Amino acid sequence: MKPNIKNIAVLTSGGDAPGMNACIRAVVRTGIYNGINMFGVFQGYQGLIDNNIIPMDARSVSNIIHLGGTILKTARCLSFKTDEGMDLAFENLKAHNIDALVVIGGDGTFTGARRFAQRHQVNVIGVPGTIDNDLYGSDFTLGYDTAINTVIEAIDKIRDTADSHDRLFFVEVMGRDSGCIALRSAIASGSEAVLLPEKATSIDELVKQLEIGAATKKSSSIVIVSEGHKQGGAYDIAKRVKEKFNHYDTKVTILGHLQRGGSPSSFDRILGSRLGYAAVNELLKGNTQKMVGLRGNEIALTSLDEALTAHTFKLENDLLEMTKVLSI
């Protein structure tokens, strides 16, 4: 039996990602179009606990589709991990007569949503919003495409100065457990090597690869380092490489949170809109404790259990091979 949903709230949680505002806009307007009263929760799960919940109308989300970050703000909330915190959040939802939640975020957000839904039988749909692209069930997550474009733009500028001075640059990008940003950025920027959390690469292997480039008169080299690589961060790796290979002047750039910001790409604006639209419609169909994602070019549902426990996004074998072949 379909639930009689009359009031839906939307929140963003965990790390911000470009495209979240496009998704919020789509959630709010799709709900209103279907006669639903819409609410926004400020600062994620902390806002549920603090009762920081406000009604939203169609004008509440005007002129936000192009903005990075999230107009609803976001926070990491330790108290939501406790039974007492969840119980207080549920009481606040009941006070507003909210029947369902759309939660936009990554694995931490979904972990909280799953436990909340199981404890209080809340109708909930998750939207994958993380630049790391590391949730099972969606080929792309919100913010991933924009983050890659940001990295590529930075590396293009670094390449200019690297070529001018015969330099070796180590560029560290985000990705503690996922090398998705690093791998695609390496292909798109023409980098000489990439170090990924999922693939063991020794310092000796990296040095050998750089020596081949130097022997064929490369004027510069760029190595992209995913922050979660087993050999350490870019500074540590650069220091160890320099001890064995001192052909170039060596520099390090940490892109850091630069990758989270900026106006979302057209892809992320459209993806956020599609996923937000789908999230509301799936709730109205009676689906709950699911994630809406993109597979191929179709919207697909994945249970929150599967999204969190199945194997994370696997790196494409052809891209892995290309980083070696195209860097000669």
CSV table of C-alpha atoms in Angstrom, one decimal:
chain,number,residue,atom,x,y,z
A,1,MET,CA,0.0,0.0,0.0
A,2,LYS,CA,1.3,3.4,-0.9
A,3,PRO,CA,2.0,5.7,2.0
A,4,ASN,CA,-0.2,8.8,2.4
A,5,ILE,CA,2.6,11.3,2.1
A,6,LYS,CA,1.7,15.0,2.5
A,7,ASN,CA,4.9,16.5,3.9
A,8,ILE,CA,8.4,15.9,2.8
A,9,ALA,CA,11.7,17.4,4.1
A,10,VAL,CA,15.0,17.5,2.4
A,11,LEU,CA,18.5,17.8,4.0
A,12,THR,CA,22.2,17.7,2.9
A,13,SER,CA,24.7,16.0,5.2
A,14,GLY,CA,28.4,15.3,5.3
A,15,GLY,CA,30.8,16.9,2.8
A,16,ASP,CA,29.2,19.4,0.4
A,17,ALA,CA,29.3,18.7,-3.4
A,18,PRO,CA,28.5,20.8,-6.5
A,19,GLY,CA,25.1,19.9,-7.7
A,20,MET,CA,23.4,19.7,-4.3
A,21,ASN,CA,21.5,22.9,-4.9
A,22,ALA,CA,20.2,21.7,-8.2
A,23,CYS,CA,19.0,18.6,-6.4
A,24,ILE,CA,17.4,20.6,-3.6
A,25,ARG,CA,15.6,22.7,-6.2
A,26,ALA,CA,14.3,19.7,-8.0
A,27,VAL,CA,13.1,18.0,-4.7
A,28,VAL,CA,11.2,21.1,-3.6
A,29,ARG,CA,9.6,21.9,-6.9
A,30,THR,CA,8.7,18.3,-7.7
A,31,GLY,CA,7.0,18.0,-4.3
A,32,ILE,CA,5.1,21.2,-4.7
A,33,TYR,CA,4.0,20.2,-8.2
A,34,ASN,CA,2.5,17.0,-6.7
A,35,GLY,CA,0.7,18.9,-4.0
A,36,ILE,CA,3.1,18.1,-1.2
A,37,ASN,CA,4.1,20.5,1.6
A,38,MET,CA,7.9,20.9,1.4
A,39,PHE,CA,10.4,21.6,4.2
A,40,GLY,CA,14.1,22.2,4.4
A,41,VAL,CA,16.4,21.0,7.2
A,42,PHE,CA,19.4,23.3,7.9
A,43,GLN,CA,22.7,21.7,8.8
A,44,GLY,CA,21.8,18.1,8.1
A,45,TYR,CA,21.1,15.7,10.9
A,46,GLN,CA,22.1,18.4,13.4
A,47,GLY,CA,19.2,20.5,12.1
A,48,LEU,CA,16.8,17.6,12.8
A,49,ILE,CA,18.0,17.5,16.4
A,50,ASP,CA,17.9,21.3,16.8
A,51,ASN,CA,14.5,21.6,15.1
A,52,ASN,CA,16.1,23.9,12.5
A,53,ILE,CA,13.3,23.0,10.0
A,54,ILE,CA,11.5,25.6,7.8
A,55,PRO,CA,8.7,25.4,5.1
A,56,MET,CA,9.9,25.9,1.6
A,57,ASP,CA,8.0,27.1,-1.5
A,58,ALA,CA,8.9,27.3,-5.2
A,59,ARG,CA,10.6,30.7,-4.7
A,60,SER,CA,12.7,29.3,-1.8
A,61,VAL,CA,14.9,27.6,-4.5
A,62,SER,CA,15.0,30.3,-7.1
A,63,ASN,CA,18.4,31.1,-8.7
A,64,ILE,CA,20.3,28.4,-6.9
A,65,ILE,CA,20.9,25.8,-9.7
A,66,HIS,CA,24.2,27.4,-10.6
A,67,LEU,CA,25.6,27.7,-7.0
A,68,GLY,CA,28.1,25.4,-5.5
A,69,GLY,CA,27.9,24.2,-1.9
A,70,THR,CA,24.4,23.8,-0.4
A,71,ILE,CA,21.9,26.5,0.6
A,72,LEU,CA,20.7,24.2,3.4
A,73,LYS,CA,24.2,24.1,4.9
A,74,THR,CA,25.7,20.8,6.1
A,75,ALA,CA,27.3,19.5,9.3
A,76,ARG,CA,28.7,16.3,10.7
A,77,CYS,CA,26.6,15.3,13.7
A,78,LEU,CA,27.9,12.9,16.3
A,79,SER,CA,24.8,13.1,18.5
A,80,PHE,CA,22.7,11.7,15.6
A,81,LYS,CA,24.6,8.4,16.0
A,82,THR,CA,23.0,8.0,19.5
A,83,ASP,CA,19.5,6.6,20.2
A,84,GLU,CA,18.7,9.8,22.2
A,85,GLY,CA,19.7,12.0,19.3
A,86,MET,CA,17.6,10.0,16.8
A,87,ASP,CA,14.6,10.0,19.1
A,88,LEU,CA,14.8,13.8,19.5
A,89,ALA,CA,15.1,14.2,15.7
A,90,PHE,CA,12.0,12.0,15.2
A,91,GLU,CA,10.0,14.0,17.7
A,92,ASN,CA,10.9,17.2,15.7
A,93,LEU,CA,9.7,15.5,12.5
A,94,LYS,CA,6.4,14.6,14.1
A,95,ALA,CA,5.9,18.1,15.4
A,96,HIS,CA,6.0,19.3,11.7
A,97,ASN,CA,3.9,16.3,10.5
A,98,ILE,CA,6.7,15.4,8.2
A,99,ASP,CA,6.0,12.0,6.5
A,100,ALA,CA,9.2,11.4,4.6
A,101,LEU,CA,12.8,12.5,4.1
A,102,VAL,CA,15.1,13.1,1.1
A,103,VAL,CA,18.7,12.9,2.3
A,104,ILE,CA,21.5,14.1,0.0
A,105,GLY,CA,25.1,12.9,0.9
A,106,GLY,CA,27.6,10.1,1.0
A,107,ASP,CA,28.1,6.9,2.9
A,108,GLY,CA,28.0,8.5,6.4
A,109,THR,CA,24.7,10.2,5.5
A,110,PHE,CA,23.2,7.0,4.2
A,111,THR,CA,24.3,5.0,7.3
A,112,GLY,CA,22.5,7.5,9.5
A,113,ALA,CA,19.4,7.5,7.2
A,114,ARG,CA,19.2,3.7,7.3
A,115,ARG,CA,19.4,3.4,11.0
A,116,PHE,CA,16.9,6.3,11.5
A,117,ALA,CA,14.5,4.7,9.1
A,118,GLN,CA,14.8,1.3,10.8
A,119,ARG,CA,14.4,2.7,14.3
A,120,HIS,CA,11.4,5.0,13.6
A,121,GLN,CA,9.9,3.6,10.4
A,122,VAL,CA,10.6,6.9,8.6
A,123,ASN,CA,10.1,6.9,4.8
A,124,VAL,CA,13.5,7.9,3.3
A,125,ILE,CA,15.1,8.1,-0.1
A,126,GLY,CA,18.9,8.8,-0.5
A,127,VAL,CA,20.5,10.8,-3.2
A,128,PRO,CA,24.3,10.2,-3.7
A,129,GLY,CA,26.1,13.5,-3.2
A,130,THR,CA,29.8,13.1,-2.9
A,131,ILE,CA,32.7,14.1,-5.1
A,132,ASP,CA,34.5,10.8,-4.4
A,133,ASN,CA,32.0,8.7,-6.6
A,134,ASP,CA,32.3,5.8,-4.2
A,135,LEU,CA,28.7,4.7,-3.6
A,136,TYR,CA,27.5,1.4,-5.1
A,137,GLY,CA,24.4,1.7,-7.3
A,138,SER,CA,25.2,4.9,-9.3
A,139,ASP,CA,27.7,5.3,-12.1
A,140,PHE,CA,28.1,8.9,-11.1
A,141,THR,CA,27.5,10.8,-7.8
A,142,LEU,CA,26.7,14.5,-7.5
A,143,GLY,CA,29.8,16.7,-7.6
A,144,TYR,CA,32.1,14.1,-9.1
A,145,ASP,CA,32.1,15.6,-12.6
A,146,THR,CA,32.6,19.1,-11.4
A,147,ALA,CA,35.5,18.1,-9.1
A,148,ILE,CA,37.3,16.4,-12.0
A,149,ASN,CA,36.9,19.5,-14.1
A,150,THR,CA,38.3,21.6,-11.2
A,151,VAL,CA,41.3,19.3,-10.9
A,152,ILE,CA,42.0,19.4,-14.7
A,153,GLU,CA,41.8,23.2,-14.8
A,154,ALA,CA,44.4,23.4,-12.0
A,155,ILE,CA,46.7,20.8,-13.6
A,156,ASP,CA,46.6,22.6,-16.9
A,157,LYS,CA,47.9,25.7,-15.2
A,158,ILE,CA,50.5,23.7,-13.3
A,159,ARG,CA,51.7,22.1,-16.6
A,160,ASP,CA,52.5,25.6,-17.9
A,161,THR,CA,54.9,26.4,-15.2
A,162,ALA,CA,56.2,22.8,-15.1
A,163,ASP,CA,57.2,23.0,-18.8
A,164,SER,CA,58.8,26.4,-18.3
A,165,HIS,CA,61.1,25.3,-15.5
A,166,ASP,CA,61.7,21.5,-16.3
A,167,ARG,CA,59.8,20.5,-13.1
A,168,LEU,CA,58.3,17.4,-11.6
A,169,PHE,CA,55.0,18.2,-9.9
A,170,PHE,CA,53.2,16.0,-7.4
A,171,VAL,CA,49.6,17.0,-7.3
A,172,GLU,CA,47.5,15.6,-4.4
A,173,VAL,CA,43.7,15.2,-5.0
A,174,MET,CA,40.9,14.0,-2.8
A,175,GLY,CA,40.1,10.4,-2.4
A,176,ARG,CA,40.9,8.6,0.9
A,177,ASP,CA,39.5,5.3,-0.2
A,178,SER,CA,38.6,6.0,-3.8
A,179,GLY,CA,40.9,6.8,-6.7
A,180,CYS,CA,38.1,7.9,-9.1
A,181,ILE,CA,39.0,11.6,-9.1
A,182,ALA,CA,42.7,10.8,-9.5
A,183,LEU,CA,42.3,8.3,-12.3
A,184,ARG,CA,40.0,10.3,-14.6
A,185,SER,CA,42.0,13.5,-13.9
A,186,ALA,CA,45.2,11.7,-14.9
A,187,ILE,CA,43.7,10.7,-18.2
A,188,ALA,CA,42.2,14.0,-19.0
A,189,SER,CA,45.2,16.1,-18.0
A,190,GLY,CA,47.8,13.9,-19.7
A,191,SER,CA,49.6,13.2,-16.4
A,192,GLU,CA,52.7,11.0,-16.5
A,193,ALA,CA,51.7,8.8,-13.5
A,194,VAL,CA,48.9,8.3,-11.0
A,195,LEU,CA,48.9,6.8,-7.5
A,196,LEU,CA,45.6,5.2,-6.4
A,197,PRO,CA,44.4,3.7,-3.1
A,198,GLU,CA,43.1,0.7,-5.0
A,199,LYS,CA,46.4,-0.1,-6.7
A,200,ALA,CA,49.7,-0.8,-5.1
A,201,THR,CA,52.6,1.2,-6.7
A,202,SER,CA,56.0,1.2,-5.1
A,203,ILE,CA,58.4,4.2,-5.1
A,204,ASP,CA,60.8,2.2,-7.3
A,205,GLU,CA,58.1,1.5,-9.9
A,206,LEU,CA,57.2,5.2,-10.0
A,207,VAL,CA,60.9,6.2,-10.3
A,208,LYS,CA,61.3,3.8,-13.2
A,209,GLN,CA,58.3,5.3,-15.0
A,210,LEU,CA,59.7,8.8,-14.6
A,211,GLU,CA,63.1,7.8,-15.7
A,212,ILE,CA,61.7,6.5,-19.0
A,213,GLY,CA,60.1,9.9,-19.6
A,214,ALA,CA,63.3,11.7,-18.8
A,215,ALA,CA,65.3,9.5,-21.1
A,216,THR,CA,62.9,10.4,-24.0
A,217,LYS,CA,63.5,14.1,-23.3
A,218,LYS,CA,60.2,15.0,-21.5
A,219,SER,CA,60.5,18.6,-20.4
A,220,SER,CA,58.3,18.0,-17.3
A,221,SER,CA,56.3,15.4,-15.5
A,222,ILE,CA,53.1,15.5,-13.4
A,223,VAL,CA,52.2,12.8,-10.9
A,224,ILE,CA,48.7,12.7,-9.5
A,225,VAL,CA,48.5,11.3,-6.0
A,226,SER,CA,45.2,10.3,-4.4
A,227,GLU,CA,45.3,11.4,-0.7
A,228,GLY,CA,44.6,7.8,0.5
A,229,HIS,CA,47.6,6.2,-1.3
A,230,LYS,CA,49.4,3.5,0.8
A,231,GLN,CA,52.8,5.2,0.3
A,232,GLY,CA,51.6,8.4,2.0
A,233,GLY,CA,50.7,11.9,0.9
A,234,ALA,CA,52.2,13.9,-1.9
A,235,TYR,CA,54.9,15.5,0.3
A,236,ASP,CA,56.1,12.2,1.6
A,237,ILE,CA,56.1,10.6,-1.8
A,238,ALA,CA,57.9,13.5,-3.4
A,239,LYS,CA,60.6,13.4,-0.8
A,240,ARG,CA,61.2,9.7,-1.3
A,241,VAL,CA,61.2,10.0,-5.1
A,242,LYS,CA,63.7,12.9,-5.0
A,243,GLU,CA,66.2,10.8,-3.1
A,244,LYS,CA,66.3,8.3,-6.0
A,245,PHE,CA,65.4,10.6,-9.0
A,246,ASN,CA,66.7,14.2,-9.1
A,247,HIS,CA,66.4,14.9,-12.8
A,248,TYR,CA,63.8,17.6,-12.4
A,249,ASP,CA,63.2,20.4,-9.8
A,250,THR,CA,60.5,18.8,-7.7
A,251,LYS,CA,57.4,20.7,-6.4
A,252,VAL,CA,54.2,19.7,-4.6
A,253,THR,CA,50.6,21.1,-4.9
A,254,ILE,CA,47.8,20.0,-2.6
A,255,LEU,CA,44.5,20.9,-4.2
A,256,GLY,CA,42.5,20.1,-1.1
A,257,HIS,CA,39.0,21.6,-0.6
A,258,LEU,CA,39.3,23.6,-3.8
A,259,GLN,CA,37.9,20.5,-5.4
A,260,ARG,CA,34.6,20.8,-3.5
A,261,GLY,CA,33.7,24.3,-4.5
A,262,GLY,CA,32.7,26.1,-7.6
A,263,SER,CA,29.7,26.3,-9.9
A,264,PRO,CA,28.5,22.8,-10.8
A,265,SER,CA,29.1,21.5,-14.4
A,266,SER,CA,26.1,21.1,-16.7
A,267,PHE,CA,26.3,17.3,-16.1
A,268,ASP,CA,26.0,17.8,-12.3
A,269,ARG,CA,23.1,20.3,-12.7
A,270,ILE,CA,21.2,17.8,-14.8
A,271,LEU,CA,22.2,14.8,-12.6
A,272,GLY,CA,21.1,16.7,-9.5
A,273,SER,CA,17.8,17.7,-11.1
A,274,ARG,CA,17.1,14.1,-12.3
A,275,LEU,CA,17.9,12.5,-9.0
A,276,GLY,CA,15.9,15.1,-6.9
A,277,TYR,CA,12.9,14.6,-9.2
A,278,ALA,CA,13.2,10.8,-9.0
A,279,ALA,CA,13.6,10.9,-5.2
A,280,VAL,CA,10.2,12.6,-4.6
A,281,ASN,CA,8.5,10.4,-7.2
A,282,GLU,CA,9.8,7.2,-5.6
A,283,LEU,CA,8.6,8.3,-2.2
A,284,LEU,CA,5.1,8.9,-3.6
A,285,LYS,CA,5.2,5.4,-5.2
A,286,GLY,CA,5.8,3.9,-1.8
A,287,ASN,CA,9.5,3.2,-2.0
A,288,THR,CA,11.7,3.8,1.1
A,289,GLN,CA,15.1,3.0,2.4
A,290,LYS,CA,16.4,3.2,-1.2
A,291,MET,CA,19.0,5.3,-3.1
A,292,VAL,CA,18.2,6.8,-6.5
A,293,GLY,CA,21.2,6.6,-8.8
A,294,LEU,CA,22.2,6.7,-12.5
A,295,ARG,CA,23.1,3.5,-14.3
A,296,GLY,CA,23.8,3.9,-17.9
A,297,ASN,CA,21.5,6.8,-18.7
A,298,GLU,CA,18.6,5.5,-16.6
A,299,ILE,CA,17.5,6.2,-13.0
A,300,ALA,CA,17.8,3.1,-10.9
A,301,LEU,CA,17.0,2.2,-7.3
A,302,THR,CA,19.4,0.5,-4.9
A,303,SER,CA,18.6,-0.4,-1.3
A,304,LEU,CA,20.5,1.6,1.3
A,305,ASP,CA,21.8,-1.7,2.6
A,306,GLU,CA,23.3,-2.6,-0.8
A,307,ALA,CA,24.6,0.9,-1.5
A,308,LEU,CA,26.6,0.8,1.8
A,309,THR,CA,27.7,-2.8,1.9
A,310,ALA,CA,28.3,-3.8,-1.7
A,311,HIS,CA,31.6,-3.4,-3.4
A,312,THR,CA,32.3,0.3,-4.1
A,313,PHE,CA,32.8,1.7,-7.6
A,314,LYS,CA,35.4,-0.2,-9.4
A,315,LEU,CA,38.0,1.6,-11.4
A,316,GLU,CA,37.8,0.9,-15.2
A,317,ASN,CA,40.5,-1.5,-16.4
A,318,ASP,CA,41.0,0.4,-19.7
A,319,LEU,CA,41.6,3.7,-17.9
A,320,LEU,CA,44.1,2.0,-15.6
A,321,GLU,CA,46.0,0.6,-18.7
A,322,MET,CA,45.7,3.9,-20.5
A,323,THR,CA,47.5,5.8,-17.8
A,324,LYS,CA,50.6,3.7,-18.6
A,325,VAL,CA,50.3,3.6,-22.4
A,326,LEU,CA,49.5,7.3,-23.0
A,327,SER,CA,52.2,8.6,-20.6
A,328,ILE,CA,55.2,7.5,-22.7
